[in-house]
PDB file of N, CA and C in Angstrom:
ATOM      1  N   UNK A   1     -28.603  14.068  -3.795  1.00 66.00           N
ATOM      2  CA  UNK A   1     -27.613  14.132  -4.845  1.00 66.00           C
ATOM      3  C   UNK A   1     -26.323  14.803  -4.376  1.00 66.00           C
ATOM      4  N   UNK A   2     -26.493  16.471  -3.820  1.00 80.00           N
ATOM      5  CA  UNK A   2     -24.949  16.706  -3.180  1.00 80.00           C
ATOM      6  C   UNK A   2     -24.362  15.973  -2.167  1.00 80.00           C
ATOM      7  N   UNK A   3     -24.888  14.638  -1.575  1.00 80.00           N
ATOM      8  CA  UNK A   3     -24.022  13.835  -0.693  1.00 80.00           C
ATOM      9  C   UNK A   3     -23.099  12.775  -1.860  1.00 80.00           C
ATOM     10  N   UNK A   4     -24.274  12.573  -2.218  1.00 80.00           N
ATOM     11  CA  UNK A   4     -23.461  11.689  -3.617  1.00 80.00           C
ATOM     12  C   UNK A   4     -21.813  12.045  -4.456  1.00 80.00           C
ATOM     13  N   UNK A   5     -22.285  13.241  -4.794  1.00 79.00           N
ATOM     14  CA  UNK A   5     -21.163  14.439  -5.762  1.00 79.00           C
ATOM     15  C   UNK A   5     -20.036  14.727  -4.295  1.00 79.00           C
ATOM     16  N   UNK A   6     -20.136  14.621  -3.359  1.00 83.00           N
ATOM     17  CA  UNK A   6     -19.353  14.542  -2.202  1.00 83.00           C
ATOM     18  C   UNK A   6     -18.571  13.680  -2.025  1.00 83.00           C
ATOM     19  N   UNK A   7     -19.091  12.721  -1.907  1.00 80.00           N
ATOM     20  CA  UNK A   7     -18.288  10.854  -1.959  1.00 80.00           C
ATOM     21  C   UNK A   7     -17.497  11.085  -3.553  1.00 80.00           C
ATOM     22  N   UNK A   8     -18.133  11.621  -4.073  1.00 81.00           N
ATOM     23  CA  UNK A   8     -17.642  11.744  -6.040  1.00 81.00           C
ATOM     24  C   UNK A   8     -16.083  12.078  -5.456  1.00 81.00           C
ATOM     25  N   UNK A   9     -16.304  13.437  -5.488  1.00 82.00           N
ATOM     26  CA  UNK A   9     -15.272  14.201  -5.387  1.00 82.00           C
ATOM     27  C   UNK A   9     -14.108  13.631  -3.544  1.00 82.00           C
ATOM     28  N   UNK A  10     -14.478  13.192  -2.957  1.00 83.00           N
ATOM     29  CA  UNK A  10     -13.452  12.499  -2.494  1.00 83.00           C
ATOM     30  C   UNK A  10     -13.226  11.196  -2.793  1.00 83.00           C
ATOM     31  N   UNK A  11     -13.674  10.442  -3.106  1.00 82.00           N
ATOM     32  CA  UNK A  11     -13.453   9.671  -4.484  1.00 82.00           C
ATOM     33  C   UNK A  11     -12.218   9.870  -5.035  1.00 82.00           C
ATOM     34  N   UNK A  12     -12.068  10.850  -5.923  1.00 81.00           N
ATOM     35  CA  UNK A  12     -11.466  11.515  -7.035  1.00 81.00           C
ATOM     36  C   UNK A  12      -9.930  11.577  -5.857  1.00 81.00           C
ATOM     37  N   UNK A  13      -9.986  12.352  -4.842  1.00 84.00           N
ATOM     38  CA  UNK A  13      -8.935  13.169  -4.358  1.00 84.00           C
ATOM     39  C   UNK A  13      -8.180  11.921  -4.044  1.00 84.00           C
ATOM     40  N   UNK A  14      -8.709  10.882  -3.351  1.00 83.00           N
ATOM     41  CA  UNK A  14      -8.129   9.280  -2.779  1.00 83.00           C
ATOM     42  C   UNK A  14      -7.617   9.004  -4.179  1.00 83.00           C
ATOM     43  N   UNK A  15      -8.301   9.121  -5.565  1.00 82.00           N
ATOM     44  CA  UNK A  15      -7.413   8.201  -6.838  1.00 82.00           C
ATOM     45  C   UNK A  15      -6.412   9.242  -6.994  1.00 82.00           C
ATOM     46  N   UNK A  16      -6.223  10.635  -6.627  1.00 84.00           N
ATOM     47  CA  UNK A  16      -5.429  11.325  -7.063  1.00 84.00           C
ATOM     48  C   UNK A  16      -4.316  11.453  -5.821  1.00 84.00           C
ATOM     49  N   UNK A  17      -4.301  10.751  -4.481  1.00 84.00           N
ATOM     50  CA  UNK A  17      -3.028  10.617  -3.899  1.00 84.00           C
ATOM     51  C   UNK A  17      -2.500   9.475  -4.189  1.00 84.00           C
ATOM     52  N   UNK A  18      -3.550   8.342  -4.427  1.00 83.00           N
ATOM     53  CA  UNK A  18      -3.268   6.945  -4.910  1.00 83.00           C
ATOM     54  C   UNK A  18      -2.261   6.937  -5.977  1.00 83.00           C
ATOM     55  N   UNK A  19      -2.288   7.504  -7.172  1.00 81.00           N
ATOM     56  CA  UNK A  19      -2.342   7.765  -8.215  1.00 81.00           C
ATOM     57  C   UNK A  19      -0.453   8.177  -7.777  1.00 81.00           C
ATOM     58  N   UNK A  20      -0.399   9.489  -7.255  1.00 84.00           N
ATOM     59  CA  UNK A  20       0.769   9.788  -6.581  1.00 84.00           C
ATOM     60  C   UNK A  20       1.756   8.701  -5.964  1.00 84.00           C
ATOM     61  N   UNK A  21       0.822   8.345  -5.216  1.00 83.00           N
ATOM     62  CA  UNK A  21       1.925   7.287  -3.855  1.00 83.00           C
ATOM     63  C   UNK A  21       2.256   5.932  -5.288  1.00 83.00           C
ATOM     64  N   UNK A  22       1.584   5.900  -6.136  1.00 81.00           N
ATOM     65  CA  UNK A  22       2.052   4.614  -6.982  1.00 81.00           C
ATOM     66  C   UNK A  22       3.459   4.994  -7.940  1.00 81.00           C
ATOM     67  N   UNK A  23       3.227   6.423  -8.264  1.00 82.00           N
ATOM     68  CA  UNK A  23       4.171   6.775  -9.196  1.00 82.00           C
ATOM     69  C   UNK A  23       5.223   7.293  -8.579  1.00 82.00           C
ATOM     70  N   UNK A  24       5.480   7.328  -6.603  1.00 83.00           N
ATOM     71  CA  UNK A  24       6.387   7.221  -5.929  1.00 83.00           C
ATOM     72  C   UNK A  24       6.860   5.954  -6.034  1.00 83.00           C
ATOM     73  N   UNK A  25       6.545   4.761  -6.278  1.00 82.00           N
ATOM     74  CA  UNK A  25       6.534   3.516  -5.648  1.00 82.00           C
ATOM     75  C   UNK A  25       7.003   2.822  -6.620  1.00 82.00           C
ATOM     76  N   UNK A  26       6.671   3.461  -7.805  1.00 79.00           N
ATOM     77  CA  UNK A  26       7.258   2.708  -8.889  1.00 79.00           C
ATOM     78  C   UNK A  26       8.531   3.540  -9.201  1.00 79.00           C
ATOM     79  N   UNK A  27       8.823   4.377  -8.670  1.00 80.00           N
ATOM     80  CA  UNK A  27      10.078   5.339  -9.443  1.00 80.00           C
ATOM     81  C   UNK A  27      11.090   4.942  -8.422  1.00 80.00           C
ATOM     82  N   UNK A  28      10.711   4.244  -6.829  1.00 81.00           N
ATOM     83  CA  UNK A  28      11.622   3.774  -6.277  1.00 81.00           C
ATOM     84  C   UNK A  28      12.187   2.230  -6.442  1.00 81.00           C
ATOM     85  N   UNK A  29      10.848   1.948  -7.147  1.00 78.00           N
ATOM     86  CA  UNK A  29      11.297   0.257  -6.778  1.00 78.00           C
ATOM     87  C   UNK A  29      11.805  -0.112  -8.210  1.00 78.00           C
ATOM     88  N   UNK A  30      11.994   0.661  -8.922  1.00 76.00           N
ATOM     89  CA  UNK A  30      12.475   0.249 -10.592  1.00 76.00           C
ATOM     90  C   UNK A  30      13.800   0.989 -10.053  1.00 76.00           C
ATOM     91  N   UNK A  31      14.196   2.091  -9.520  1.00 77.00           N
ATOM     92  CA  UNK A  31      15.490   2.526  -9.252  1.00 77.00           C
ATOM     93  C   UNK A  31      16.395   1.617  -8.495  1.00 77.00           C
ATOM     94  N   UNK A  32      15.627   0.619  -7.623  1.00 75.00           N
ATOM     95  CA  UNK A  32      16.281  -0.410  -6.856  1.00 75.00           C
ATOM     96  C   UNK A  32      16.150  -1.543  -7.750  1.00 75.00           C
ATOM     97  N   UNK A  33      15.601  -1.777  -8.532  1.00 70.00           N
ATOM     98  CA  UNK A  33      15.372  -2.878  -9.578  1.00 70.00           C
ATOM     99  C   UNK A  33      16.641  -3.083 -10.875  1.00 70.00           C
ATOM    100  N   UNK A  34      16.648  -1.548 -11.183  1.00 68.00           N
ATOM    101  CA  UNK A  34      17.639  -1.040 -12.114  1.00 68.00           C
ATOM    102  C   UNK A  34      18.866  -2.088 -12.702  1.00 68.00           C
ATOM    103  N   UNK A  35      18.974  -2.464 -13.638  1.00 66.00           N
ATOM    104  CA  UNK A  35      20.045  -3.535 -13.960  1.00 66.00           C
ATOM    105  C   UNK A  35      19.879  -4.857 -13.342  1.00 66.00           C
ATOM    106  N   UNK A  36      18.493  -4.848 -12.545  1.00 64.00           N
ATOM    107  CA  UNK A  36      18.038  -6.572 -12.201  1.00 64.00           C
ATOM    108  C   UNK A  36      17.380  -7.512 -13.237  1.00 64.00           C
ATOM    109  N   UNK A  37      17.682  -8.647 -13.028  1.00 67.00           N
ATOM    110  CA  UNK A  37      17.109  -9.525 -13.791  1.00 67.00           C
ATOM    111  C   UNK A  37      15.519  -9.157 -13.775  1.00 67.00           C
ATOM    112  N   UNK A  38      14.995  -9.022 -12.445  1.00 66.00           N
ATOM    113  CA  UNK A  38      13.143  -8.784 -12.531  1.00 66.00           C
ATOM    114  C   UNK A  38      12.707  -7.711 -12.919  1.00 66.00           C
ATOM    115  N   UNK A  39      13.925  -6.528 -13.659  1.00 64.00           N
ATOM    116  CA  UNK A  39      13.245  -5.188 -13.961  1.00 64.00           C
ATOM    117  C   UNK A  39      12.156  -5.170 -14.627  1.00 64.00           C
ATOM    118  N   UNK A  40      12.276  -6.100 -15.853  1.00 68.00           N
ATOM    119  CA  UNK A  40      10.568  -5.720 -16.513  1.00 68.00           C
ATOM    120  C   UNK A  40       9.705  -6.619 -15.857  1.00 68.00           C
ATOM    121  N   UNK A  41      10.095  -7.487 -15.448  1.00 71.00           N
ATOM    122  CA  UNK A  41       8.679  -8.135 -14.403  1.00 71.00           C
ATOM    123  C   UNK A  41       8.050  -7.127 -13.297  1.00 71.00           C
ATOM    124  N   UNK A  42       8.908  -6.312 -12.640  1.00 72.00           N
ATOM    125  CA  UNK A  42       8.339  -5.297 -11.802  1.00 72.00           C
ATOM    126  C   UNK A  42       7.597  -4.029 -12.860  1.00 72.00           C
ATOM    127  N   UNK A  43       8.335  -3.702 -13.607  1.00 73.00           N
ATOM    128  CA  UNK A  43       7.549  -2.912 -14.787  1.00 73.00           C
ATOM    129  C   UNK A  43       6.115  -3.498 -15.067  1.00 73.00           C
ATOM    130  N   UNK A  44       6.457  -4.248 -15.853  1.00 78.00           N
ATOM    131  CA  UNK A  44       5.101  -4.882 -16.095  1.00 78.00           C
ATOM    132  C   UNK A  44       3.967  -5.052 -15.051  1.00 78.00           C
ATOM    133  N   UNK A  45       4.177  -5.318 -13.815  1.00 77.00           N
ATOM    134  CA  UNK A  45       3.452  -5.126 -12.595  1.00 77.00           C
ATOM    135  C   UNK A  45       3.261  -3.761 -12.447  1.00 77.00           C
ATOM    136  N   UNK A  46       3.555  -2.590 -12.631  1.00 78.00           N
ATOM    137  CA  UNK A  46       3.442  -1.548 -12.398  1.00 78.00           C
ATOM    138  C   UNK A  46       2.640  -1.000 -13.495  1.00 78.00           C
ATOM    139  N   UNK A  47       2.705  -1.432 -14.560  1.00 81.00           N
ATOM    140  CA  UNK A  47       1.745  -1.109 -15.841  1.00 81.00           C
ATOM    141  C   UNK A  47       0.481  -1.446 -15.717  1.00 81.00           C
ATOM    142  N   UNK A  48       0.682  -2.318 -15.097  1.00 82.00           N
ATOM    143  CA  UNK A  48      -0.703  -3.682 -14.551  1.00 82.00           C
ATOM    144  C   UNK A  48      -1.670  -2.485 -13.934  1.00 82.00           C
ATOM    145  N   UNK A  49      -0.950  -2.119 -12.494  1.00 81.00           N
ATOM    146  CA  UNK A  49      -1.333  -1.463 -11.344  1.00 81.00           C
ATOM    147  C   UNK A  49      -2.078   0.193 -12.219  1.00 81.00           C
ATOM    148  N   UNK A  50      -1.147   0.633 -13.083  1.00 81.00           N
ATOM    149  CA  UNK A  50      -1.659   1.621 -13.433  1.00 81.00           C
ATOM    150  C   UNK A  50      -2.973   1.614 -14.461  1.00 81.00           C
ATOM    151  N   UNK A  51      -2.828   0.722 -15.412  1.00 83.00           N
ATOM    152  CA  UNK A  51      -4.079   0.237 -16.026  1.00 83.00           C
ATOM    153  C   UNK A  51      -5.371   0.354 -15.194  1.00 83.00           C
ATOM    154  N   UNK A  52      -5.271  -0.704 -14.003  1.00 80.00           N
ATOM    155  CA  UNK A  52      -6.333  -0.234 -12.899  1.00 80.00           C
ATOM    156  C   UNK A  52      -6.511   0.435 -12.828  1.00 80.00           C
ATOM    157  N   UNK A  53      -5.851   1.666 -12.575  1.00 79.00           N
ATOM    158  CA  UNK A  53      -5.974   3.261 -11.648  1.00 79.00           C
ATOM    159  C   UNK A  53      -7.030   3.917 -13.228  1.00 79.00           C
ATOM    160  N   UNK A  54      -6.544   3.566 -14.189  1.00 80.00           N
ATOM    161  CA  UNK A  54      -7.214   4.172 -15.022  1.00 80.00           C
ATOM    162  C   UNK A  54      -8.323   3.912 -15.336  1.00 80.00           C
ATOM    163  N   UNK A  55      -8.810   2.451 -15.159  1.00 82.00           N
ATOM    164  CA  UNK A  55     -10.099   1.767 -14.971  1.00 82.00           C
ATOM    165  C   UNK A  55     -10.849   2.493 -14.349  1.00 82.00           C
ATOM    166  N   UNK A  56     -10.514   2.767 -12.667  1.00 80.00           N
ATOM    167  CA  UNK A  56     -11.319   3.104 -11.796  1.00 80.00           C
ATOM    168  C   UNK A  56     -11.607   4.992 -12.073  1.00 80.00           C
ATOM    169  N   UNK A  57     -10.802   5.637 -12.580  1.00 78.00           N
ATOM    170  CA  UNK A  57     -10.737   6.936 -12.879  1.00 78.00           C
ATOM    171  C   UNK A  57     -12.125   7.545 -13.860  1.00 78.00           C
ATOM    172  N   UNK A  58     -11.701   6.111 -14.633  1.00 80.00           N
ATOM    173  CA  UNK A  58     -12.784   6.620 -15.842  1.00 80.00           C
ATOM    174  C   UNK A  58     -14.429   6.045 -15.269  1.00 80.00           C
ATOM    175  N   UNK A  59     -14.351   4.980 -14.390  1.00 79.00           N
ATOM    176  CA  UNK A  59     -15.056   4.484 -13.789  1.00 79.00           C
ATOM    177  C   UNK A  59     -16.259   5.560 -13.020  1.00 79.00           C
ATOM    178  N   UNK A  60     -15.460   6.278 -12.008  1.00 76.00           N
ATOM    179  CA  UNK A  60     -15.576   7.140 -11.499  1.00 76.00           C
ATOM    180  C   UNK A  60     -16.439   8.467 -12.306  1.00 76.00           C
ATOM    181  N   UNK A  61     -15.344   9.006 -13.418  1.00 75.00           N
ATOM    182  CA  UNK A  61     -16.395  10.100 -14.033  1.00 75.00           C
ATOM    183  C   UNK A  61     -17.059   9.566 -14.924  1.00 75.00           C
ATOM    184  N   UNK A  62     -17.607   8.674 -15.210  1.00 73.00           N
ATOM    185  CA  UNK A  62     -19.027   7.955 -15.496  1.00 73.00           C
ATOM    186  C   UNK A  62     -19.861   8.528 -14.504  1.00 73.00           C
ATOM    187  N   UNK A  63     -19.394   7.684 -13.594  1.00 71.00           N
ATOM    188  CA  UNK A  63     -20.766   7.755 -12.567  1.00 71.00           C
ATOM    189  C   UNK A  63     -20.798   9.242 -12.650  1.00 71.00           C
ATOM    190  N   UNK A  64     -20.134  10.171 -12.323  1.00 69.00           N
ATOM    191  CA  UNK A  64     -20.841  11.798 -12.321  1.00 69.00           C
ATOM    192  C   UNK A  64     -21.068  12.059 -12.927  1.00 69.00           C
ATOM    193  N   UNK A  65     -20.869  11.612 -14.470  1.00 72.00           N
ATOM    194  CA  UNK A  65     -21.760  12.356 -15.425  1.00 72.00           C
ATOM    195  C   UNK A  65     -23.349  11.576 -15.594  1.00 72.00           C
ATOM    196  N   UNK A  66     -22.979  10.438 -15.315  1.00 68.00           N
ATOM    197  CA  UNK A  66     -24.380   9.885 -15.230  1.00 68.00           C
ATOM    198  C   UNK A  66     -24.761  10.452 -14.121  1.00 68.00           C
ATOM    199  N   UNK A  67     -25.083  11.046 -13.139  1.00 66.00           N
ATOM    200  CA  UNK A  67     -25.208  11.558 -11.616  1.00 66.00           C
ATOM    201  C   UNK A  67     -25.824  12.845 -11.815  1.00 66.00           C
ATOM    202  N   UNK A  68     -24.923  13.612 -12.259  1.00 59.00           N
ATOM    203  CA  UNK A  68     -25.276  15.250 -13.350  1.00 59.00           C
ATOM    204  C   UNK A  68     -26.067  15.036 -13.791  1.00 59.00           C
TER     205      UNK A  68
END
C-alpha cells in the first residue's frame, strides 16, 4: 500500500506542475491571441484542457480515498 500512496502523491505533484505550466500557457497564448479573430476558439480550447485537469484531479483522490 505505501508504494501505491507514493505513485498517489507523485501523481498529485505532476497534476500540480501540469496544472501550472497550463495556466502559463494559456495566459501567454490568449495574450498573443488578444484582439484575434481565434481568441475564443483558443479559450475554449483551454477550458477544454482544464476540464480534463479536473477530471483527472478528482480522478486521482478517488483512488486514495478508496486506497485509505
Amino acid at each position: 500500500m505505501n508504494h501505491i500512496h507514493t505513485k498517489l502523491e507523485t501523481l498529485r505533484a505532476a497534476q500540480t506542475a501540469l496544472r501550472e505550466a497550463l495556466y502559463d500557457f494559456q495566459d501567454t497564448l490568449l495574450d498573443q491571441a488578444d484582439g484575434a479573430e481565434h481568441h475564443y476558439a483558443v479559450k475554449d480550447l483551454l477550458e477544454g484542457a482544464e476540464k480534463h485537469m479536473d477530471r483527472l484531479e478528482r480522478s486521482t483522490g478517488w483512488a486514495a480515498t478508496y486506497i485509505d
